[in-house]
PDB file of C-alpha atoms in Angstrom:
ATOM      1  CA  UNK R   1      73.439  41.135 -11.635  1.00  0.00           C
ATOM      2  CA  UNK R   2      71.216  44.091 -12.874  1.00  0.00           C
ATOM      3  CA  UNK R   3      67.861  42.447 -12.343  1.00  0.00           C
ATOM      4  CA  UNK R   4      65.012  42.947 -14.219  1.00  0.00           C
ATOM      5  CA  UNK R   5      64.871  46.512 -15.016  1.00  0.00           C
ATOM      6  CA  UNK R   6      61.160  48.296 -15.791  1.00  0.00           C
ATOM      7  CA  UNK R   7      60.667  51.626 -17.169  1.00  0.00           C
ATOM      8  CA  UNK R   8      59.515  54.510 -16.283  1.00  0.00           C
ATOM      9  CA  UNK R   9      58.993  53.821 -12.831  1.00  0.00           C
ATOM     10  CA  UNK R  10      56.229  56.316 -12.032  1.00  0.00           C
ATOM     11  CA  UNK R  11      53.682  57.372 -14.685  1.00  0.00           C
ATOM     12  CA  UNK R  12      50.670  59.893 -14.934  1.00  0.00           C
ATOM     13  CA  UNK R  13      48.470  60.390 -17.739  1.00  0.00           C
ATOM     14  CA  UNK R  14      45.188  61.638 -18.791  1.00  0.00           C
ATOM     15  CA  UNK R  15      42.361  59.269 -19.940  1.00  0.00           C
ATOM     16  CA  UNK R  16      42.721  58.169 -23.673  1.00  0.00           C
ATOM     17  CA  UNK R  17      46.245  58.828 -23.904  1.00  0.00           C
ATOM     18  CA  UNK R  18      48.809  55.315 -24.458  1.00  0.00           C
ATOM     19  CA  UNK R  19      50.668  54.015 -22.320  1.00  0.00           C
ATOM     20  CA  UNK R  20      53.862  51.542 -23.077  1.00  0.00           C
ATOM     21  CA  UNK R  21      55.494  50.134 -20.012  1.00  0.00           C
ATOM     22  CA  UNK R  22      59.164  48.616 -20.599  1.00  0.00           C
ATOM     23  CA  UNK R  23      60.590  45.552 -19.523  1.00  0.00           C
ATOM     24  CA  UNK R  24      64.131  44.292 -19.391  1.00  0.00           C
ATOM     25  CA  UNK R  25      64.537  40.829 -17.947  1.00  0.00           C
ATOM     26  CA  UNK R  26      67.476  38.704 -16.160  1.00  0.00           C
ATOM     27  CA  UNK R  27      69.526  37.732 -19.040  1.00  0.00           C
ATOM     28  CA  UNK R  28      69.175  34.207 -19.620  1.00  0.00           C
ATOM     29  CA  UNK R  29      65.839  33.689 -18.346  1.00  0.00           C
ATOM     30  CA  UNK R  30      63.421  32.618 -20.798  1.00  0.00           C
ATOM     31  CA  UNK R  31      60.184  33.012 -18.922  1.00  0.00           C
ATOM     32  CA  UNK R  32      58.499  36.566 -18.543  1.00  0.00           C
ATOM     33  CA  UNK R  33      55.640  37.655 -16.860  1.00  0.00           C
ATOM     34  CA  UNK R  34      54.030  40.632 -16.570  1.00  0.00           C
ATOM     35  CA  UNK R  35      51.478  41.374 -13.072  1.00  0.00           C
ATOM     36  CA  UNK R  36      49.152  43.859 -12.538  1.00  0.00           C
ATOM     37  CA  UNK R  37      48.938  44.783  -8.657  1.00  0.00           C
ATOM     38  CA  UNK R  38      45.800  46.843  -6.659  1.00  0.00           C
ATOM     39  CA  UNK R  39      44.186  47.106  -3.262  1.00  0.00           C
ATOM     40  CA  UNK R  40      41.159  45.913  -4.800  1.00  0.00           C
ATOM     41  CA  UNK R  41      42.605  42.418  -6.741  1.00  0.00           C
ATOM     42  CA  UNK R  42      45.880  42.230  -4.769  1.00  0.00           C
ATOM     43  CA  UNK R  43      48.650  40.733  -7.558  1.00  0.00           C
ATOM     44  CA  UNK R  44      47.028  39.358 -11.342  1.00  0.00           C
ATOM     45  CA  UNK R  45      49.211  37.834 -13.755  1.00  0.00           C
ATOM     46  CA  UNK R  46      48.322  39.031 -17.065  1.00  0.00           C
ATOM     47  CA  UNK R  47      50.143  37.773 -19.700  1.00  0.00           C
ATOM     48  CA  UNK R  48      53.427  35.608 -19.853  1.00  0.00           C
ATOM     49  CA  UNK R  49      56.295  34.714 -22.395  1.00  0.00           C
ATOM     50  CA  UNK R  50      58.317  31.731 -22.909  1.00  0.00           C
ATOM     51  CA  UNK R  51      61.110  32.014 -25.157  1.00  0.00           C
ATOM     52  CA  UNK R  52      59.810  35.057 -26.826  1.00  0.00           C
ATOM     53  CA  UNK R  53      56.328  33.823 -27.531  1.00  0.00           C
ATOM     54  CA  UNK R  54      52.979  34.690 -25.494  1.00  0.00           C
ATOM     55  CA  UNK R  55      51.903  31.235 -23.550  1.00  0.00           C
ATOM     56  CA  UNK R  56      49.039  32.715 -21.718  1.00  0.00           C
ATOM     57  CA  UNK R  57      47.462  35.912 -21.830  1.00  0.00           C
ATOM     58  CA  UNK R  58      44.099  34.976 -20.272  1.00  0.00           C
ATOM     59  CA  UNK R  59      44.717  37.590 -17.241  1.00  0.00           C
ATOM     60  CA  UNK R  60      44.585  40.473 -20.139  1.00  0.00           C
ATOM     61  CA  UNK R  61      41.981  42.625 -19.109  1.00  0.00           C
ATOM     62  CA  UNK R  62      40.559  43.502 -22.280  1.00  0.00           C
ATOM     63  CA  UNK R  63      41.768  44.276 -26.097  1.00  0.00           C
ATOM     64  CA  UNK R  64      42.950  47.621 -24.924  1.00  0.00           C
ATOM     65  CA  UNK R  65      46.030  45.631 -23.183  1.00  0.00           C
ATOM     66  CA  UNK R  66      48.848  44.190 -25.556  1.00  0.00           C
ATOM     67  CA  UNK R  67      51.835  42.793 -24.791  1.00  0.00           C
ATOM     68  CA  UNK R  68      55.308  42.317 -26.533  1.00  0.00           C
ATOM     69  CA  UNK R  69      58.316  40.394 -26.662  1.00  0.00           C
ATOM     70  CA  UNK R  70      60.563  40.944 -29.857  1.00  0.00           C
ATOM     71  CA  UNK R  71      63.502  39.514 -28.581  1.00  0.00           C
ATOM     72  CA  UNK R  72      64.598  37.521 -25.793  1.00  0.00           C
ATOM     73  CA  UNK R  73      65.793  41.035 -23.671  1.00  0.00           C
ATOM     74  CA  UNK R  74      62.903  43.163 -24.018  1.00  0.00           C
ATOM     75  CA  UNK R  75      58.964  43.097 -23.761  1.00  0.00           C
ATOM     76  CA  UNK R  76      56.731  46.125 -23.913  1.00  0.00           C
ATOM     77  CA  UNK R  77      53.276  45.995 -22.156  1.00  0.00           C
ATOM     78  CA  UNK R  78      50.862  48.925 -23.545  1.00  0.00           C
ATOM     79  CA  UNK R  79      47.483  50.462 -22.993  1.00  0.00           C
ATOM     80  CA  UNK R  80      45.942  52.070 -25.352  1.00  0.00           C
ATOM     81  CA  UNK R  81      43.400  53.670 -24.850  1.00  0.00           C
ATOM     82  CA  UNK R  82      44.252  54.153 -20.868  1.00  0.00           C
ATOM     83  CA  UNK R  83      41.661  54.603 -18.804  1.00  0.00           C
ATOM     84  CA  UNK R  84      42.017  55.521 -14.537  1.00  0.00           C
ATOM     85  CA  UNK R  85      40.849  51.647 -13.770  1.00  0.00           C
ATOM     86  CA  UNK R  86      44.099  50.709 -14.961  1.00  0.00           C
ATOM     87  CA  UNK R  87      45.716  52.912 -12.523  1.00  0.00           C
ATOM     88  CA  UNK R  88      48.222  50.054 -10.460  1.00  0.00           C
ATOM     89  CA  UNK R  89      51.419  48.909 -10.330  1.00  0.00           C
ATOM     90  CA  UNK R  90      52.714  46.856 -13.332  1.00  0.00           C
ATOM     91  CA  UNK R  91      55.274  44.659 -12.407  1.00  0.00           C
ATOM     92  CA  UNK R  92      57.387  42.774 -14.933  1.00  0.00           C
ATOM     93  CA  UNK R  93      58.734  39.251 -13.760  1.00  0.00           C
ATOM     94  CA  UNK R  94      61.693  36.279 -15.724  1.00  0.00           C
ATOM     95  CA  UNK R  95      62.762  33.017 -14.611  1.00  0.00           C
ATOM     96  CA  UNK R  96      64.231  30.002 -15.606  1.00  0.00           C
ATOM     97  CA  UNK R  97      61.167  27.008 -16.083  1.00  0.00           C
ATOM     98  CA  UNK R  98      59.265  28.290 -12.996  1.00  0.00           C
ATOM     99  CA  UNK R  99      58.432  24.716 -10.426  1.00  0.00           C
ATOM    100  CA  UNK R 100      61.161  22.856 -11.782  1.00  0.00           C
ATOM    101  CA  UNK R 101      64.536  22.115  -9.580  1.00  0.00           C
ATOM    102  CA  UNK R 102      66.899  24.346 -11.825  1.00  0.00           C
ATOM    103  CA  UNK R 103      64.492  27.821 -11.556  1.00  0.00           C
ATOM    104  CA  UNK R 104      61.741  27.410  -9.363  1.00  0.00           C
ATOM    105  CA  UNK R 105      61.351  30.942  -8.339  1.00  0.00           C
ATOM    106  CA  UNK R 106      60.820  34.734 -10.493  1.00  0.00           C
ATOM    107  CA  UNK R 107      62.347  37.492  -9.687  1.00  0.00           C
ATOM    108  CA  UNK R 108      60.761  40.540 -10.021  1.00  0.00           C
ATOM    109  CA  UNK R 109      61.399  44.566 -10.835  1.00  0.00           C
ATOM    110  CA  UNK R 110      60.668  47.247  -9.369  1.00  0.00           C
ATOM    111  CA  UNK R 111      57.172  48.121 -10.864  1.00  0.00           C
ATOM    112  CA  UNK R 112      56.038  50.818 -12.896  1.00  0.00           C
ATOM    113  CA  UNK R 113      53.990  53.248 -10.758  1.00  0.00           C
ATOM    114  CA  UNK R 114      51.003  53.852 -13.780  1.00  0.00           C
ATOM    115  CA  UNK R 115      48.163  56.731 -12.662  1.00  0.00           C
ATOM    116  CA  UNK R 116      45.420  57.729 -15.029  1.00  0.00           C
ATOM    117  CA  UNK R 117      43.831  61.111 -14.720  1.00  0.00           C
TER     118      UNK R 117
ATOM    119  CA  UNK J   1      41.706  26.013 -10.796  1.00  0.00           C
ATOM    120  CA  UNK J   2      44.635  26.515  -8.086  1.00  0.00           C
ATOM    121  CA  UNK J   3      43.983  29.144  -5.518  1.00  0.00           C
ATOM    122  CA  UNK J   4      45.913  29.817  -2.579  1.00  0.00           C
ATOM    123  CA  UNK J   5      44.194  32.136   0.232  1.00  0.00           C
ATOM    124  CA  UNK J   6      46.044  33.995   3.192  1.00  0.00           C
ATOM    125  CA  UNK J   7      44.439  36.553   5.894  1.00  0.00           C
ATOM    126  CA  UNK J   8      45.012  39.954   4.956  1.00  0.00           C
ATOM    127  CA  UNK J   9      46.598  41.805   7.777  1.00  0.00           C
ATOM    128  CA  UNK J  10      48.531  40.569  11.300  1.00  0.00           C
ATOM    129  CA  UNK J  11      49.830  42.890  14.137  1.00  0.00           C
ATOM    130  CA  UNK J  12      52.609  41.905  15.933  1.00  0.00           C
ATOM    131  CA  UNK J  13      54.655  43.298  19.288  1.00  0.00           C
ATOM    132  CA  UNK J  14      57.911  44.125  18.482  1.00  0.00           C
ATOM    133  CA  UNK J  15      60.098  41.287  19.640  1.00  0.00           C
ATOM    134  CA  UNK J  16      57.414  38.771  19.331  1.00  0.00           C
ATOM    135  CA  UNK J  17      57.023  36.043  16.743  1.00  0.00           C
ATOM    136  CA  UNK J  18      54.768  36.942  13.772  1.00  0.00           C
ATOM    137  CA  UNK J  19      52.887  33.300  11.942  1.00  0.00           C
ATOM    138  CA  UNK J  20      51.706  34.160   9.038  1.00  0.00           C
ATOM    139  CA  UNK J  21      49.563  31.514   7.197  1.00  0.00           C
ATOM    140  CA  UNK J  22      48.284  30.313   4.097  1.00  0.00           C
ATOM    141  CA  UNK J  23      46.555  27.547   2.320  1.00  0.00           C
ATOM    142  CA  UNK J  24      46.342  26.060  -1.017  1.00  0.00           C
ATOM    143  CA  UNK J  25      44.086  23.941  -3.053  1.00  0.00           C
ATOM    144  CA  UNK J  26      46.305  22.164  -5.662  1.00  0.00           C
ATOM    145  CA  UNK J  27      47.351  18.517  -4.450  1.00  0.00           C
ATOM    146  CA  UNK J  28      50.340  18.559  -7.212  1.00  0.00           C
ATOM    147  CA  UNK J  29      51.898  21.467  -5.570  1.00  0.00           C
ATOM    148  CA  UNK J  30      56.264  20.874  -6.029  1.00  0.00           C
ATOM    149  CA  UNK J  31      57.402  24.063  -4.874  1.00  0.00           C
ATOM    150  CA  UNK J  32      55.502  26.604  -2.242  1.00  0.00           C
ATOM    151  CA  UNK J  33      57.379  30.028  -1.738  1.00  0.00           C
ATOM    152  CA  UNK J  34      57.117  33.008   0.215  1.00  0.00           C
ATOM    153  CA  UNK J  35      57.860  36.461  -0.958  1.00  0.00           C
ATOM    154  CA  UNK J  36      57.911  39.971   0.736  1.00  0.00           C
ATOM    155  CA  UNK J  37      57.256  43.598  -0.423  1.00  0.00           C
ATOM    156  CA  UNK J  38      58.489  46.661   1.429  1.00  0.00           C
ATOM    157  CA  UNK J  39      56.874  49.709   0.348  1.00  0.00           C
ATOM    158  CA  UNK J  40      56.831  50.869  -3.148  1.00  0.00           C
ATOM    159  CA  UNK J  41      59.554  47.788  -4.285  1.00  0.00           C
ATOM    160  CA  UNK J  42      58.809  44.845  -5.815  1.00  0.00           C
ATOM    161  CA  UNK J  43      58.204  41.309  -4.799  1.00  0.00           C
ATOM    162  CA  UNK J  44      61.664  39.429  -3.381  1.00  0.00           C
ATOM    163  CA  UNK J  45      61.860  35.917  -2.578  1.00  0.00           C
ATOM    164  CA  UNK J  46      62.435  35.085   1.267  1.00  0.00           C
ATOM    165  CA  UNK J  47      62.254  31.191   1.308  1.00  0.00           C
ATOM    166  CA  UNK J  48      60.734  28.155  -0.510  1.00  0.00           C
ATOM    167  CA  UNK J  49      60.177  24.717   0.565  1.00  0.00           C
ATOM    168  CA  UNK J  50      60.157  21.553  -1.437  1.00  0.00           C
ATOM    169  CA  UNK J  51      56.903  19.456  -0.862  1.00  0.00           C
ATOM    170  CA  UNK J  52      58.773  16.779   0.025  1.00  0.00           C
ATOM    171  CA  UNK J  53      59.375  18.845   3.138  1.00  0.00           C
ATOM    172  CA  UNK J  54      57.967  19.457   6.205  1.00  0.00           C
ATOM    173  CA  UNK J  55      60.250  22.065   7.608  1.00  0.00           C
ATOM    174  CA  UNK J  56      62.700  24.478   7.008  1.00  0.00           C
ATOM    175  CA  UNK J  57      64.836  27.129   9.362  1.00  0.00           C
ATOM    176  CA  UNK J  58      66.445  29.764   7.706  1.00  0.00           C
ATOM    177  CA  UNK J  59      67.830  32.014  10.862  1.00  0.00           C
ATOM    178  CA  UNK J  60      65.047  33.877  12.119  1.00  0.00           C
ATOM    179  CA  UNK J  61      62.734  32.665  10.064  1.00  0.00           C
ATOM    180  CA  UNK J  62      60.951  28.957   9.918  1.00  0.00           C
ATOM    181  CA  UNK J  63      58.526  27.741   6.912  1.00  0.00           C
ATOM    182  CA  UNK J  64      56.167  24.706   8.137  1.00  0.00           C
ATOM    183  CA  UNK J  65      54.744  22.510   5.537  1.00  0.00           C
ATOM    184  CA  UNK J  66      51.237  20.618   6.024  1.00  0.00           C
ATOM    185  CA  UNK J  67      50.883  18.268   2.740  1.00  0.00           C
ATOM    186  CA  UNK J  68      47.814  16.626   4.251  1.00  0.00           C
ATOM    187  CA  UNK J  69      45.393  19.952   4.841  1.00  0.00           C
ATOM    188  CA  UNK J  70      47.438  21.814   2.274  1.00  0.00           C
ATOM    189  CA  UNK J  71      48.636  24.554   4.666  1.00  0.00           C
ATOM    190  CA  UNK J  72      51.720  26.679   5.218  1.00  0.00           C
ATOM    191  CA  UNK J  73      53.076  28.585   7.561  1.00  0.00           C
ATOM    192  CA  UNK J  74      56.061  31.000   8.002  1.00  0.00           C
ATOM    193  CA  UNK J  75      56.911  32.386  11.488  1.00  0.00           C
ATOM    194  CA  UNK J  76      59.627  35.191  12.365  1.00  0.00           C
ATOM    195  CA  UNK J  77      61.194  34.994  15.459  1.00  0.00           C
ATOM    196  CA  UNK J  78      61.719  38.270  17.276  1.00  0.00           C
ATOM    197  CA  UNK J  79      59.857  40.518  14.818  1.00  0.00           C
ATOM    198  CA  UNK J  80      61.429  43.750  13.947  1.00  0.00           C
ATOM    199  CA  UNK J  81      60.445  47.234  12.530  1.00  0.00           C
ATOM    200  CA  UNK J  82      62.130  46.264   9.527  1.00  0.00           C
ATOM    201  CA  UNK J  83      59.629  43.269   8.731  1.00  0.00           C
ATOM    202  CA  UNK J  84      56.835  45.568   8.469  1.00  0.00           C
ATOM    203  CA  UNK J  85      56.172  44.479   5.006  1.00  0.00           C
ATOM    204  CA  UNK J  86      53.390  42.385   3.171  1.00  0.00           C
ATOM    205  CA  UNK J  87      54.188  38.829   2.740  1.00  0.00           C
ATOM    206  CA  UNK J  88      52.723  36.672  -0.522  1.00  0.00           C
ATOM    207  CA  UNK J  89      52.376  32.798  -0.191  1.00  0.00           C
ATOM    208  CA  UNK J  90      52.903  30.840  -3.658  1.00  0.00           C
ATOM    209  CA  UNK J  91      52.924  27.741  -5.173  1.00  0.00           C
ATOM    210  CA  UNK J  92      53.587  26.330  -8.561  1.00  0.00           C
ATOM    211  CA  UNK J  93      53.474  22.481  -9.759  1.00  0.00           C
ATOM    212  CA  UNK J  94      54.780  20.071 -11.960  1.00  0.00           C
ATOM    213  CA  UNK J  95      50.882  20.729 -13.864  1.00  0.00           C
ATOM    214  CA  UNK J  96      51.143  24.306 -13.877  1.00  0.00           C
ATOM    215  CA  UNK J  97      54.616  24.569 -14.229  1.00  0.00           C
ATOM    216  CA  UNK J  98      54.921  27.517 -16.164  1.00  0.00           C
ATOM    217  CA  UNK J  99      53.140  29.698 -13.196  1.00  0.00           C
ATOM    218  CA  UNK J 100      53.228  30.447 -10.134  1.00  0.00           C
ATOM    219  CA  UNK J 101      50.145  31.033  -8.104  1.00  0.00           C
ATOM    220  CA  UNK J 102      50.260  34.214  -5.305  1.00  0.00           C
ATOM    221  CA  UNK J 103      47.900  34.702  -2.773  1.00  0.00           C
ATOM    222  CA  UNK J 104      46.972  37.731  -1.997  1.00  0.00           C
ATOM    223  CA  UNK J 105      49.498  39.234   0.746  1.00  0.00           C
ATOM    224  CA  UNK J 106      49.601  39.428   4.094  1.00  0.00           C
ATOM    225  CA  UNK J 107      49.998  42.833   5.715  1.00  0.00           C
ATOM    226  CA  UNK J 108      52.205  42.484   8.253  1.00  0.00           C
ATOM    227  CA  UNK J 109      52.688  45.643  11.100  1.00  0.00           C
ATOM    228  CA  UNK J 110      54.668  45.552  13.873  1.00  0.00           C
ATOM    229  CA  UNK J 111      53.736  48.062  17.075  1.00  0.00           C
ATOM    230  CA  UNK J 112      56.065  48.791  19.691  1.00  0.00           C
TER     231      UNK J 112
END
């Protein structure tokens, strides 16, 4: 199995600019998360899907964050404008139903490596 | 709202066993996991445990499960280099099924 699959893996860019990080989850999972890791919070969840369709994006920073999910093998996470407090690693996350006996655990990619300048 | 706390850092011998502990606050908890990150990769899944569980060995490593003062443990026997990683506790539940809860990681080093 590929995993899930995040793009680019490393990223610098100046202040202001936009930022879209990509997301390819484990096909057949219908759950996808997206974290935000630092020294200073340790590992956030920002936003998740289910079946395409945001469930909870209470862990969004702030309106400059959106998140995607046209179809059921790609989401987008973007910044816009970035800014170099959102310098971290973005990690994107599927499942199955998280807790239950049939996909109670996430598997996660490989993190995209975002620094703001 | 659930929260589940862990120290931040251990330092272990080589060859020793390395405990690494966490505890939780939700009661409903179904399903408590731990996952490791080697530098610059992404979380991976070592073990989970059942709450219905007290125990479970998985070669060198053993998870213990305390329902009653919501605590969980996982030690490695004879702890090598190649551990060096940090370690996140989780949980999820039958309420919060759609999440799973991290700590915040455990920094595990390992000096010769």
């Amino acid at each position: 199995d590929a995993g899930v699959i995040q793009s680019p893996r490393h990223e610098v860019t100046e202040m202001g600019q936009e930022v879209t990080l990509r997301c390819k989850p484990i096909s057949g999972h219908d759950y996808l998360f997206w974290y935000r890791q630092t020294m200073m919070r340790g590992l956030e969840l920002l936003i998740y899907f289910n079946n395409n369709v945001p469930i909870d994006d209470s862990g969004m920073p702030e309106d400059r964050f959106s998140a995607k999910m046209p179809n059921a093998s790609f989401s987008t996470l973007k910044i816009q404008p970035s800014e170099p407090r959102d310098s971290a690693v973005y990690f994107c996350a599927s499942s199955f139903a998280p807790g239950t006996a049939s996909g109670n655990t996430i598997y996660f990619g490989e993190g995209s490596w975002l620094t703001v300048v | 709202g659930e929260d589940v706390e862990q120290s931040l850092f251990l330092s272990v011998r080589e060859g020793d066993s390395s405990v690494i502990n966490c505890t939780y606050t939700d009661s409903s908890s179904t399903y408590l996991y731990w996952y490791k990150q080697e530098p610059g990769a992404g979380l991976q899944l070592l073990t989970y445990i059942f709450s219905n569980m007290d125990m479970k060995q998985d070669q060198r490593l053993t998870v213990l499960l305390n329902k009653k003062d919501k605590h969980l443990s996982l030690r490695i026997a004879d702890t090598q280099t190649g551990d060096s990683a940090i370690y996140f506790c989780a949980e999820s539940s039958y309420s919060s099924a759609s999440k799973i809860i991290f700590g915040s990681g455990t920094r595990l080093s390992i000096r010769p």
